[in-house]
Tab-separated table of N, CA and C in Angstrom:
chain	number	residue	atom	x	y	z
A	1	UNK	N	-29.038	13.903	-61.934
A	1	UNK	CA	-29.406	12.551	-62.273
A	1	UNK	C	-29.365	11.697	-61.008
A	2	UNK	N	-30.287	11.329	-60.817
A	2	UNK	CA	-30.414	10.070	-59.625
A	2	UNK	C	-29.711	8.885	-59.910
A	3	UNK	N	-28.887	8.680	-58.465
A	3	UNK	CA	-27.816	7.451	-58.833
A	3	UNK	C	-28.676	6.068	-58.917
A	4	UNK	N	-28.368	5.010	-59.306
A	4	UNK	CA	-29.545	4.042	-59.295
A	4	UNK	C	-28.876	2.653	-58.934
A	5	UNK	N	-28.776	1.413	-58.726
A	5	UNK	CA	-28.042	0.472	-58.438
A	5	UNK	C	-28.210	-0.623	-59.613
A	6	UNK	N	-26.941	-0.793	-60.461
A	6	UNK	CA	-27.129	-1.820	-61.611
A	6	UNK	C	-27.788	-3.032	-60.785
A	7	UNK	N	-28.270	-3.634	-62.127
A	7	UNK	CA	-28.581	-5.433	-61.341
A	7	UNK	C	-27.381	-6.384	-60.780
A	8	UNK	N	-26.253	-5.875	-61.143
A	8	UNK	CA	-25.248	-6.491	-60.636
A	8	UNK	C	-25.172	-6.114	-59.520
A	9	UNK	N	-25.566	-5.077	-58.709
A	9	UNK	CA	-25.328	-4.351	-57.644
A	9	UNK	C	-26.182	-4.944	-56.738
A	10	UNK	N	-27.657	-4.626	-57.124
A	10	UNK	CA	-28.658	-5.350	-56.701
A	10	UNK	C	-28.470	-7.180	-56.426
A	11	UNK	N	-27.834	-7.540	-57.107
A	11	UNK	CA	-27.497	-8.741	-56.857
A	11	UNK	C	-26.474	-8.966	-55.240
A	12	UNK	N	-25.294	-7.787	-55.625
A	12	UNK	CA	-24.603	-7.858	-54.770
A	12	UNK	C	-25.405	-7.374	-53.150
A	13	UNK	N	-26.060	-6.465	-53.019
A	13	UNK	CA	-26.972	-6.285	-51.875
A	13	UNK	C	-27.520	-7.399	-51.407
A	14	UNK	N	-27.853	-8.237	-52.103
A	14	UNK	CA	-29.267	-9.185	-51.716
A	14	UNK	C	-28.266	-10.084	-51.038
A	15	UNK	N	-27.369	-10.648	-51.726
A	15	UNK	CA	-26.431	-11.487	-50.904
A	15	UNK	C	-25.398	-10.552	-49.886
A	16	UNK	N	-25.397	-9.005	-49.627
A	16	UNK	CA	-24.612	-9.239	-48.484
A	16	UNK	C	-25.786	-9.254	-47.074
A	17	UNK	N	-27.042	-8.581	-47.799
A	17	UNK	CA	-27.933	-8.787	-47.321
A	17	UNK	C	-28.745	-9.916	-46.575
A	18	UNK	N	-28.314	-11.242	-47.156
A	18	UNK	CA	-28.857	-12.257	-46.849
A	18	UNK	C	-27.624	-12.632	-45.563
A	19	UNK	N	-26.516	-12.251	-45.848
A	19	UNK	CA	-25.373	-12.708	-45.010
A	19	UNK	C	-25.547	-12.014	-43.320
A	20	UNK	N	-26.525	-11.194	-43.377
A	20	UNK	CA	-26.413	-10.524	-42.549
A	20	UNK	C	-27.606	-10.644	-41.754
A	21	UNK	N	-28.478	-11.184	-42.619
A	21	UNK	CA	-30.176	-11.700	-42.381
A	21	UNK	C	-30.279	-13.015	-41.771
A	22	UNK	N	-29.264	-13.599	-40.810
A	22	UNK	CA	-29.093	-14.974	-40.502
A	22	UNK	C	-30.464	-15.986	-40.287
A	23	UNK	N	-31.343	-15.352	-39.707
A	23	UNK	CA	-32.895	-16.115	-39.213
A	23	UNK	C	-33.473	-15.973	-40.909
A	24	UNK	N	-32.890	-15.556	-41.865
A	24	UNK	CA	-34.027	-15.603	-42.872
A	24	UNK	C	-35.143	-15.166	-42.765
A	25	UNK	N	-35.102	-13.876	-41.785
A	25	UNK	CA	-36.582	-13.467	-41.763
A	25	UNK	C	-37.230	-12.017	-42.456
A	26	UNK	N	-35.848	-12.199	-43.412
A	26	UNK	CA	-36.292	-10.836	-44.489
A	26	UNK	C	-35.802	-9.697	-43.642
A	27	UNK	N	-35.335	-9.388	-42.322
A	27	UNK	CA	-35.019	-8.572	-42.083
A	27	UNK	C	-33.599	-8.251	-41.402
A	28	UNK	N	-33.026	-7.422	-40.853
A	28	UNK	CA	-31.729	-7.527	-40.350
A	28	UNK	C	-31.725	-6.541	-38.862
A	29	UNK	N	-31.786	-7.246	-37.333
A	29	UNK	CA	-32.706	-6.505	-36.614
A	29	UNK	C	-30.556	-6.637	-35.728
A	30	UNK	N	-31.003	-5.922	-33.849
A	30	UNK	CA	-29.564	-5.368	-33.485
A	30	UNK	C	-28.924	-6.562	-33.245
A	31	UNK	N	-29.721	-7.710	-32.906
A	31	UNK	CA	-28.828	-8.797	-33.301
A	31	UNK	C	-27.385	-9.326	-34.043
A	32	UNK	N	-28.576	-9.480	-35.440
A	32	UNK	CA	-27.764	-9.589	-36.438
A	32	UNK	C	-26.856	-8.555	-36.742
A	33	UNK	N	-26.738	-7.351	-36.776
A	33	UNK	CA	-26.252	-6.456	-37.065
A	33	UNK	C	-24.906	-6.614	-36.370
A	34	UNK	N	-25.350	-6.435	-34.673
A	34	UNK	CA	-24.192	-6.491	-33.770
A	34	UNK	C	-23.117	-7.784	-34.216
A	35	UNK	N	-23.646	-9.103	-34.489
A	35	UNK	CA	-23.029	-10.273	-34.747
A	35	UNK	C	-21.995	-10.089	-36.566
A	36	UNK	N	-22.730	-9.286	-37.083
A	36	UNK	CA	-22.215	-9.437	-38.789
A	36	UNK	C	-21.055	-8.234	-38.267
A	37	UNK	N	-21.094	-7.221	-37.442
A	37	UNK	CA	-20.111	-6.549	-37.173
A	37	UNK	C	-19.154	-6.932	-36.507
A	38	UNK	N	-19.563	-7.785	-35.021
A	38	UNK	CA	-18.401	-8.338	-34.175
A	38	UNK	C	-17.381	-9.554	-35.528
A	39	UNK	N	-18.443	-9.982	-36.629
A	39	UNK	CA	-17.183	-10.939	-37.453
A	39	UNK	C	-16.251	-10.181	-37.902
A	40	UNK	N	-16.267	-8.739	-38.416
A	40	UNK	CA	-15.637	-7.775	-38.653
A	40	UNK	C	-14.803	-7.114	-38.052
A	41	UNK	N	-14.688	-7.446	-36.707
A	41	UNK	CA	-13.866	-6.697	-35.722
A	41	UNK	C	-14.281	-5.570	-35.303
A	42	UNK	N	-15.614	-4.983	-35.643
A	42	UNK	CA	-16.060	-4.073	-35.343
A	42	UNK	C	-17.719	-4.087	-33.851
A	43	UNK	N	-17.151	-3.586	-32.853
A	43	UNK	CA	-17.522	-3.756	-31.920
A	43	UNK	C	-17.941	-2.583	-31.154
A	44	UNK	N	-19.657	-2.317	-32.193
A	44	UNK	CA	-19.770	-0.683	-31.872
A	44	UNK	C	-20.971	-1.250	-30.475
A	45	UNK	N	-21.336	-0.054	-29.015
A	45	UNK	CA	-22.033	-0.337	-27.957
A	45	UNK	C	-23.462	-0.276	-28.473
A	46	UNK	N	-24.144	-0.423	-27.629
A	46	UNK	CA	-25.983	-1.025	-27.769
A	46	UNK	C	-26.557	0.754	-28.468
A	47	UNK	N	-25.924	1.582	-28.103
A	47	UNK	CA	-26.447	2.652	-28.260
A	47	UNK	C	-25.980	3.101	-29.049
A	48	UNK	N	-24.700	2.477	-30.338
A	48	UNK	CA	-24.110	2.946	-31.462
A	48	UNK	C	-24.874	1.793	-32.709
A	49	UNK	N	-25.668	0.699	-32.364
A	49	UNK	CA	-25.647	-0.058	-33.032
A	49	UNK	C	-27.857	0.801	-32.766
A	50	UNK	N	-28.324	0.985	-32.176
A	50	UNK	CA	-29.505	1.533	-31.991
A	50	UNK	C	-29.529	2.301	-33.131
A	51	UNK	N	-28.664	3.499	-33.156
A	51	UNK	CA	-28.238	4.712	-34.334
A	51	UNK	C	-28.116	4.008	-35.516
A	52	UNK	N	-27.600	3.171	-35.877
A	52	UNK	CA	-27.192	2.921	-36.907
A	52	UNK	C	-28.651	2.256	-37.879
A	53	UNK	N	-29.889	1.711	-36.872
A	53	UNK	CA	-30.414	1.144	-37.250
A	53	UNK	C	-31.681	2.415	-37.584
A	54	UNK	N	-31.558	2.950	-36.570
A	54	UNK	CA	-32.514	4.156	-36.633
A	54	UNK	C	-32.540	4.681	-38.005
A	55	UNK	N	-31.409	5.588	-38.004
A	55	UNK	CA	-31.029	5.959	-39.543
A	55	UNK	C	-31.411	5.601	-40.218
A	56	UNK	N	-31.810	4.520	-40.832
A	56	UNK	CA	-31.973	3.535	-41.875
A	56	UNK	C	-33.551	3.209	-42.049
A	57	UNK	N	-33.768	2.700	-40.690
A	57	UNK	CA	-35.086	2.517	-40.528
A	57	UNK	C	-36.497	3.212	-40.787
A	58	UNK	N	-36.572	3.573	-42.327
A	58	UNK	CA	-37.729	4.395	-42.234
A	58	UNK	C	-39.399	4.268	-42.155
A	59	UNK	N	-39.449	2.733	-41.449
A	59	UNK	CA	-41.048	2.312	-41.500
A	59	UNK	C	-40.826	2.003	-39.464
A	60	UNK	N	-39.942	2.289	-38.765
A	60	UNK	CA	-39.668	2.420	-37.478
A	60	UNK	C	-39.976	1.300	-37.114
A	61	UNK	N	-39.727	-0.150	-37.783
A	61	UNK	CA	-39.682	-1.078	-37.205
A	61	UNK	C	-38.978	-1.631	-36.461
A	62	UNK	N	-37.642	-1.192	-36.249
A	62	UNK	CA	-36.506	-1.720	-35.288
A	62	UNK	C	-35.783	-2.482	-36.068
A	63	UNK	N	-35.937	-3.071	-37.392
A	63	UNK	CA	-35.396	-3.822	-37.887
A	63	UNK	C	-35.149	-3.200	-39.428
A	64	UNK	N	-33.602	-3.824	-40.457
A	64	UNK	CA	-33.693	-2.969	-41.887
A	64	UNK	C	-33.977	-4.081	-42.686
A	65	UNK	N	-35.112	-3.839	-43.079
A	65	UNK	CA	-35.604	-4.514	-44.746
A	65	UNK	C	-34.736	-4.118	-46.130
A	66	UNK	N	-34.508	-5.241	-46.850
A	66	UNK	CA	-34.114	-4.826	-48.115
A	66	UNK	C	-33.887	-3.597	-48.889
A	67	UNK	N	-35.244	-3.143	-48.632
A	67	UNK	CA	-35.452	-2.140	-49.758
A	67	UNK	C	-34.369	-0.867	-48.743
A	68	UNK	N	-34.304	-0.553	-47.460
A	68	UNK	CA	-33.982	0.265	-46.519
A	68	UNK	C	-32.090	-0.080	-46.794
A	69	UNK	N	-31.747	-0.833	-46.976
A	69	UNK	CA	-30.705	-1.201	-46.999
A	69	UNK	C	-30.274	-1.398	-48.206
A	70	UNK	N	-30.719	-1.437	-49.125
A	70	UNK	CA	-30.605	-0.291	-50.300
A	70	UNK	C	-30.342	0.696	-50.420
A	71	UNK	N	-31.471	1.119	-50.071
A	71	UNK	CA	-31.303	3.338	-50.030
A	71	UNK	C	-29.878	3.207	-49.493
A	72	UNK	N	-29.588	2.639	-48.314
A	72	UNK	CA	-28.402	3.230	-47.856
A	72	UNK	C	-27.171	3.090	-48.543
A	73	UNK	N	-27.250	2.163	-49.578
A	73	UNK	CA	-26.279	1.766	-50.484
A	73	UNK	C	-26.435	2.721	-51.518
A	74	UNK	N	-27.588	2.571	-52.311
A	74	UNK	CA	-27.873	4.150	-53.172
A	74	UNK	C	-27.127	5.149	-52.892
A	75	UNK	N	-27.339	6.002	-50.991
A	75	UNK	CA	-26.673	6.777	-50.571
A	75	UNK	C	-25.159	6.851	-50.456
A	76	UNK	N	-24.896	6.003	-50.473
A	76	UNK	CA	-23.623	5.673	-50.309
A	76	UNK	C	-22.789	5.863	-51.559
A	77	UNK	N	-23.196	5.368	-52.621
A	77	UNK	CA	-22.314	5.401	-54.180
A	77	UNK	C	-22.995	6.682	-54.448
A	78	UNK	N	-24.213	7.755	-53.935
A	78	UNK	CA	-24.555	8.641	-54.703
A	78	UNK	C	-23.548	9.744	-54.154
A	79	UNK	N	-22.986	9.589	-52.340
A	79	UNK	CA	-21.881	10.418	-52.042
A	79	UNK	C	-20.431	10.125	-51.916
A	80	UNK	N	-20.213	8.668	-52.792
A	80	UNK	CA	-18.952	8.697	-53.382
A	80	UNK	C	-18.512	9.300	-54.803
A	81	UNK	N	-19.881	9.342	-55.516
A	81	UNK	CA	-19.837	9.961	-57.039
A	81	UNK	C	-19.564	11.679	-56.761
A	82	UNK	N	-20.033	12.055	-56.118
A	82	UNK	CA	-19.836	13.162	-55.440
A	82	UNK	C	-18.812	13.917	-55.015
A	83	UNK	N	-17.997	12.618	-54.248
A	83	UNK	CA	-16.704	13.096	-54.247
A	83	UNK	C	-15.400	12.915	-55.324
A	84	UNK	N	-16.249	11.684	-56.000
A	84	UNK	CA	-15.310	11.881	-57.083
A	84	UNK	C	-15.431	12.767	-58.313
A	85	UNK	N	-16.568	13.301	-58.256
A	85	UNK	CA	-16.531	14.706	-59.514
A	85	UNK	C	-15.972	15.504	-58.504
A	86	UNK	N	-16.050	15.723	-57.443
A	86	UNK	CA	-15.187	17.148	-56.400
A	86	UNK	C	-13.543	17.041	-56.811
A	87	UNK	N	-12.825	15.547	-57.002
A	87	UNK	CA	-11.864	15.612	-56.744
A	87	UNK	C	-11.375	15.167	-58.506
A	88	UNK	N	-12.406	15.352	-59.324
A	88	UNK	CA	-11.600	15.523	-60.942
A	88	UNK	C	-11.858	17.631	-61.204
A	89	UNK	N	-12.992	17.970	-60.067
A	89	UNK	CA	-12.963	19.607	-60.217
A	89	UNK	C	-11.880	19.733	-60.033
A	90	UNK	N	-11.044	19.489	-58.836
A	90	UNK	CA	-9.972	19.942	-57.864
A	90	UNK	C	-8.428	18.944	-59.006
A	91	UNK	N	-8.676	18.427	-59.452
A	91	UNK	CA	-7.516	18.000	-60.539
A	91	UNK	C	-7.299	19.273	-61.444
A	92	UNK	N	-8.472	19.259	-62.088
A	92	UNK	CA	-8.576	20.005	-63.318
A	92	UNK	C	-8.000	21.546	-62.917
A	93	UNK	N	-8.208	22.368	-61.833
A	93	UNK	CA	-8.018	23.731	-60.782
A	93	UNK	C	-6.287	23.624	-61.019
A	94	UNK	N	-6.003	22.345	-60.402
A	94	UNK	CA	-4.661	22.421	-60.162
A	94	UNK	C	-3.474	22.260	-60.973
A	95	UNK	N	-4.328	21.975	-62.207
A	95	UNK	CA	-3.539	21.292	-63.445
A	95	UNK	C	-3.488	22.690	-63.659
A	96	UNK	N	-4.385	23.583	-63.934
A	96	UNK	CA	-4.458	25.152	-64.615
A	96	UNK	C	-3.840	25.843	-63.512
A	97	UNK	N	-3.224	25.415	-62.032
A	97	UNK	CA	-2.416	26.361	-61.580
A	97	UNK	C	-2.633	26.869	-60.366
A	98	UNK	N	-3.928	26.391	-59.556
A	98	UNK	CA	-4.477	26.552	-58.149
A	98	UNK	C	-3.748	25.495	-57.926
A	99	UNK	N	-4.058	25.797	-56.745
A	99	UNK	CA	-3.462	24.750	-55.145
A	99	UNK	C	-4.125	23.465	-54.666
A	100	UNK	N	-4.094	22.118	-54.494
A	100	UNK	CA	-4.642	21.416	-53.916
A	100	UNK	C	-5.423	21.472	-53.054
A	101	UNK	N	-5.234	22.762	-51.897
A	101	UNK	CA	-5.724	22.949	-50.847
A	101	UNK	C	-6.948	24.162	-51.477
A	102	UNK	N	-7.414	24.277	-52.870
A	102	UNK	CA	-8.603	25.097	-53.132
A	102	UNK	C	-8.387	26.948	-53.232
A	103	UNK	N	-7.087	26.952	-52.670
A	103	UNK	CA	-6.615	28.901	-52.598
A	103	UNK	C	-6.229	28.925	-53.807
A	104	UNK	N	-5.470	29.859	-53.823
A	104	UNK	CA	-4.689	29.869	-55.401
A	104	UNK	C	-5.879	30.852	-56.589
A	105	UNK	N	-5.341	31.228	-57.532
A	105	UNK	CA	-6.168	31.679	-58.770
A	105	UNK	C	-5.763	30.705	-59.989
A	106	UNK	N	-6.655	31.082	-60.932
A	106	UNK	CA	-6.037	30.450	-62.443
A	106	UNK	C	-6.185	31.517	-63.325
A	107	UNK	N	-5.005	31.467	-64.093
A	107	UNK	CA	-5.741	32.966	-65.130
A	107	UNK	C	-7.176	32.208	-66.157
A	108	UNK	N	-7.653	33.369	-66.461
A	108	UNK	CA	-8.771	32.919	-66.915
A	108	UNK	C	-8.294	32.927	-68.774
A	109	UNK	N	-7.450	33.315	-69.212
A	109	UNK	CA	-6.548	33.329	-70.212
A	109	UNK	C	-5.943	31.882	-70.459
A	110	UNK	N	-5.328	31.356	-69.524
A	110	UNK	CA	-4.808	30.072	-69.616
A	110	UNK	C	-6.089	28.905	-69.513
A	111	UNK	N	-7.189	29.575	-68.718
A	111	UNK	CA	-8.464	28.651	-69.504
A	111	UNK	C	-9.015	28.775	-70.577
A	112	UNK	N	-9.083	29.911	-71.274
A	112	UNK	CA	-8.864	29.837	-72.513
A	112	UNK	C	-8.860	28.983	-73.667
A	113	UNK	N	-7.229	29.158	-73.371
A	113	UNK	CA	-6.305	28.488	-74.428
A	113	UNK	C	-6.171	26.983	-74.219
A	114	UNK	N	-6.644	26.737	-72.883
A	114	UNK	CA	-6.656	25.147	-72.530
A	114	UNK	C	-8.068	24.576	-73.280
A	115	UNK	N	-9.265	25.295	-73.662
A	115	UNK	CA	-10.193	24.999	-73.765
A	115	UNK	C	-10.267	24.897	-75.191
A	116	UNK	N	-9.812	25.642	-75.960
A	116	UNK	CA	-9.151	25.806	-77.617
A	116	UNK	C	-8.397	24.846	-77.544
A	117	UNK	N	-7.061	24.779	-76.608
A	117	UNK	CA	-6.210	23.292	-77.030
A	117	UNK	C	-6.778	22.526	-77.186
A	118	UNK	N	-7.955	21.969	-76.459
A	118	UNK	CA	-8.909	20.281	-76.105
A	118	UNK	C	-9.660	20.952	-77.399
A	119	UNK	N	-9.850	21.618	-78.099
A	119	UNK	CA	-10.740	21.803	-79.360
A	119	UNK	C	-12.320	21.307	-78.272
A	120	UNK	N	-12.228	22.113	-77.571
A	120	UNK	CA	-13.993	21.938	-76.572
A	120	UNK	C	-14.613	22.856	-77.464
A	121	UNK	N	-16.241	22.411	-77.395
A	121	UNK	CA	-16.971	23.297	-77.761
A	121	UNK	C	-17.759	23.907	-76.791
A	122	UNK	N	-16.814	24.588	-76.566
A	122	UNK	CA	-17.619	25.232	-75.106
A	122	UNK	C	-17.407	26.305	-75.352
A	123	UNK	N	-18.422	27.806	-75.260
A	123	UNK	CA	-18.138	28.801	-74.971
A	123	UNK	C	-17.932	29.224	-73.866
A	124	UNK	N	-16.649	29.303	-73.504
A	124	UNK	CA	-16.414	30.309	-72.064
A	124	UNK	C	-16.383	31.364	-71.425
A	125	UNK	N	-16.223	32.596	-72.616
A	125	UNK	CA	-16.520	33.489	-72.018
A	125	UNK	C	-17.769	33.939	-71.266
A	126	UNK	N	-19.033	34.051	-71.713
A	126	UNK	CA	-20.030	34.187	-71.295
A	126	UNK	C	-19.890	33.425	-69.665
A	127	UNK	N	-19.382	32.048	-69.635
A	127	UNK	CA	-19.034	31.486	-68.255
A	127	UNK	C	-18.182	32.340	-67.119
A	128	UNK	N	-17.120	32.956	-68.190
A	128	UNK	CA	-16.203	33.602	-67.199
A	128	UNK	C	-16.646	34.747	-66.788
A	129	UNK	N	-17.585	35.165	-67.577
A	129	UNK	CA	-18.112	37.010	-67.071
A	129	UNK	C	-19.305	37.181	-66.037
A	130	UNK	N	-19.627	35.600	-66.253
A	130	UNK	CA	-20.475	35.477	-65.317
A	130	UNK	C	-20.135	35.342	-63.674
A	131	UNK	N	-18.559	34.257	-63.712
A	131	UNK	CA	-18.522	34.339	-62.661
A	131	UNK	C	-17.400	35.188	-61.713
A	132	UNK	N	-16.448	35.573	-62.966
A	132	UNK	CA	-15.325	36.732	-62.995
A	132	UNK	C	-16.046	38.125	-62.593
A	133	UNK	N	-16.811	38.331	-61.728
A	133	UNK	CA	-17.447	39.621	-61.269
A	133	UNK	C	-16.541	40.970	-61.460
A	134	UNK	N	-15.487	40.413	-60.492
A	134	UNK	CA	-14.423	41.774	-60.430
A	134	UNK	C	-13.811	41.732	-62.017
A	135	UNK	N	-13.644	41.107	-62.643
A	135	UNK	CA	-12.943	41.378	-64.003
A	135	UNK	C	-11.606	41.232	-63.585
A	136	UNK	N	-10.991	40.440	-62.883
A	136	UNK	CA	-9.402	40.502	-62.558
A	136	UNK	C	-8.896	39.591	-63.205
A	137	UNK	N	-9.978	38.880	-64.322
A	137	UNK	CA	-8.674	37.862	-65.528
A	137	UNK	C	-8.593	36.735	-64.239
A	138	UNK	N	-9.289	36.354	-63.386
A	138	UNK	CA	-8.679	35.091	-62.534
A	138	UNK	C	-9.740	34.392	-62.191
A	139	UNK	N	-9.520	33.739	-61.655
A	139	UNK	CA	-11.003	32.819	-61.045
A	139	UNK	C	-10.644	31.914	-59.946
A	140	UNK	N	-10.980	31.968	-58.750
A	140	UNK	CA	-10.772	31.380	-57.531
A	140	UNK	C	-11.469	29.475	-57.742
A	141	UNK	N	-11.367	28.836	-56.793
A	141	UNK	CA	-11.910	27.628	-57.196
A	141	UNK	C	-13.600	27.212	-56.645
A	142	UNK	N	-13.836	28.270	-55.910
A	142	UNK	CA	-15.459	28.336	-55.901
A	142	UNK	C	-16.046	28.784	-57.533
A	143	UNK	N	-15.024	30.008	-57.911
A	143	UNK	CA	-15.414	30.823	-59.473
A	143	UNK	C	-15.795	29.525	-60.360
A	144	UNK	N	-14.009	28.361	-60.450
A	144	UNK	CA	-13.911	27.433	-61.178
A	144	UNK	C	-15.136	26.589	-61.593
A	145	UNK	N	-15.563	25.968	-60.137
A	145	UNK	CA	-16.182	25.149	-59.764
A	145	UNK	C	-17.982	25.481	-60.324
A	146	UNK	N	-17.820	26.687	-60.314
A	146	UNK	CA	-19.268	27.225	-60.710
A	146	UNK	C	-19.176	27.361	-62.107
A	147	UNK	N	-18.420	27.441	-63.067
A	147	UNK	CA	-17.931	27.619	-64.565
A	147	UNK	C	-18.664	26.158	-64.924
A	148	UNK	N	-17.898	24.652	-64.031
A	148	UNK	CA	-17.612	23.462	-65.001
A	148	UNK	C	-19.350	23.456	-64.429
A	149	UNK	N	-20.290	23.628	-63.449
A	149	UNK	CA	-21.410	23.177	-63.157
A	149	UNK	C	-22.814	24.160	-63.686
């Protein structure tokens, strides 16, 4: 599913957007950029603030339009959502008995019975045989990870 930006969001862009757009000229060129960052304390060189614009810039005007500064916001909540399903996978692993750090096994027995406890309607076996190759009753957290997706 493509992440998308509520209108509240969109709202919120346009005004940090405008904050950053000081000449009002619809666009946000190294100027402005450099200046909305130095208020920030952030004081990146001519050739870190070039990059930043590049990136972004996909009509190679030198300057980021709205819509460009968007996407990057899009991008942005689409690879925080990202990490936050990584890190309810990596809950769920560790609750059943892997390691934080991703090593570890889980019996595939105790997923099971966890999956019957929550009364899920999920069939798992077919999941587990799929990704339980060796048949060792366990499942690593790549195995896991490929089960919940």
């Amino acid at each position: 599913m493509a992440v998308k930006l509520t209108d509240e969001e969109l709202e919120l862009c346009r005004k940090a957007f405008n904050n950053f757009d000081k000449d009002g000229s619809g666009t946000i060129d190294v100027k402005e950029l450099k200046a909305a960052l130095g208020a920030m304390n952030q004081h990146p060189t001519d050739e870190e603030l070039f990059v930043m614009i590049h990136d972004v810039d996909e009509d190679s005007s030198g300057e980021i339009e709205f819509s460009e500064f968007c996407k990057v916001i899009v991008k942005h909540k689409s690879a925080a959502a990202k990490s936050s399903d990584e890190g309810d996978t990596l809950d769920a692993f560790v609750a059943l008995g892997g390691k934080p750090d991703k090593t570890g096994k889980i019996s595939t027995d105790k997923l099971r019975a966890t999956i019957k406890a929550f009364e899920l309607t999920l069939d798992i076996d077919p999941l587990i045989r799929e990704v339980d190759l060796d048949r060792s009753g366990f499942v690593d957290y790549a195995e896991f990870k490929a089960i919940l997706t």
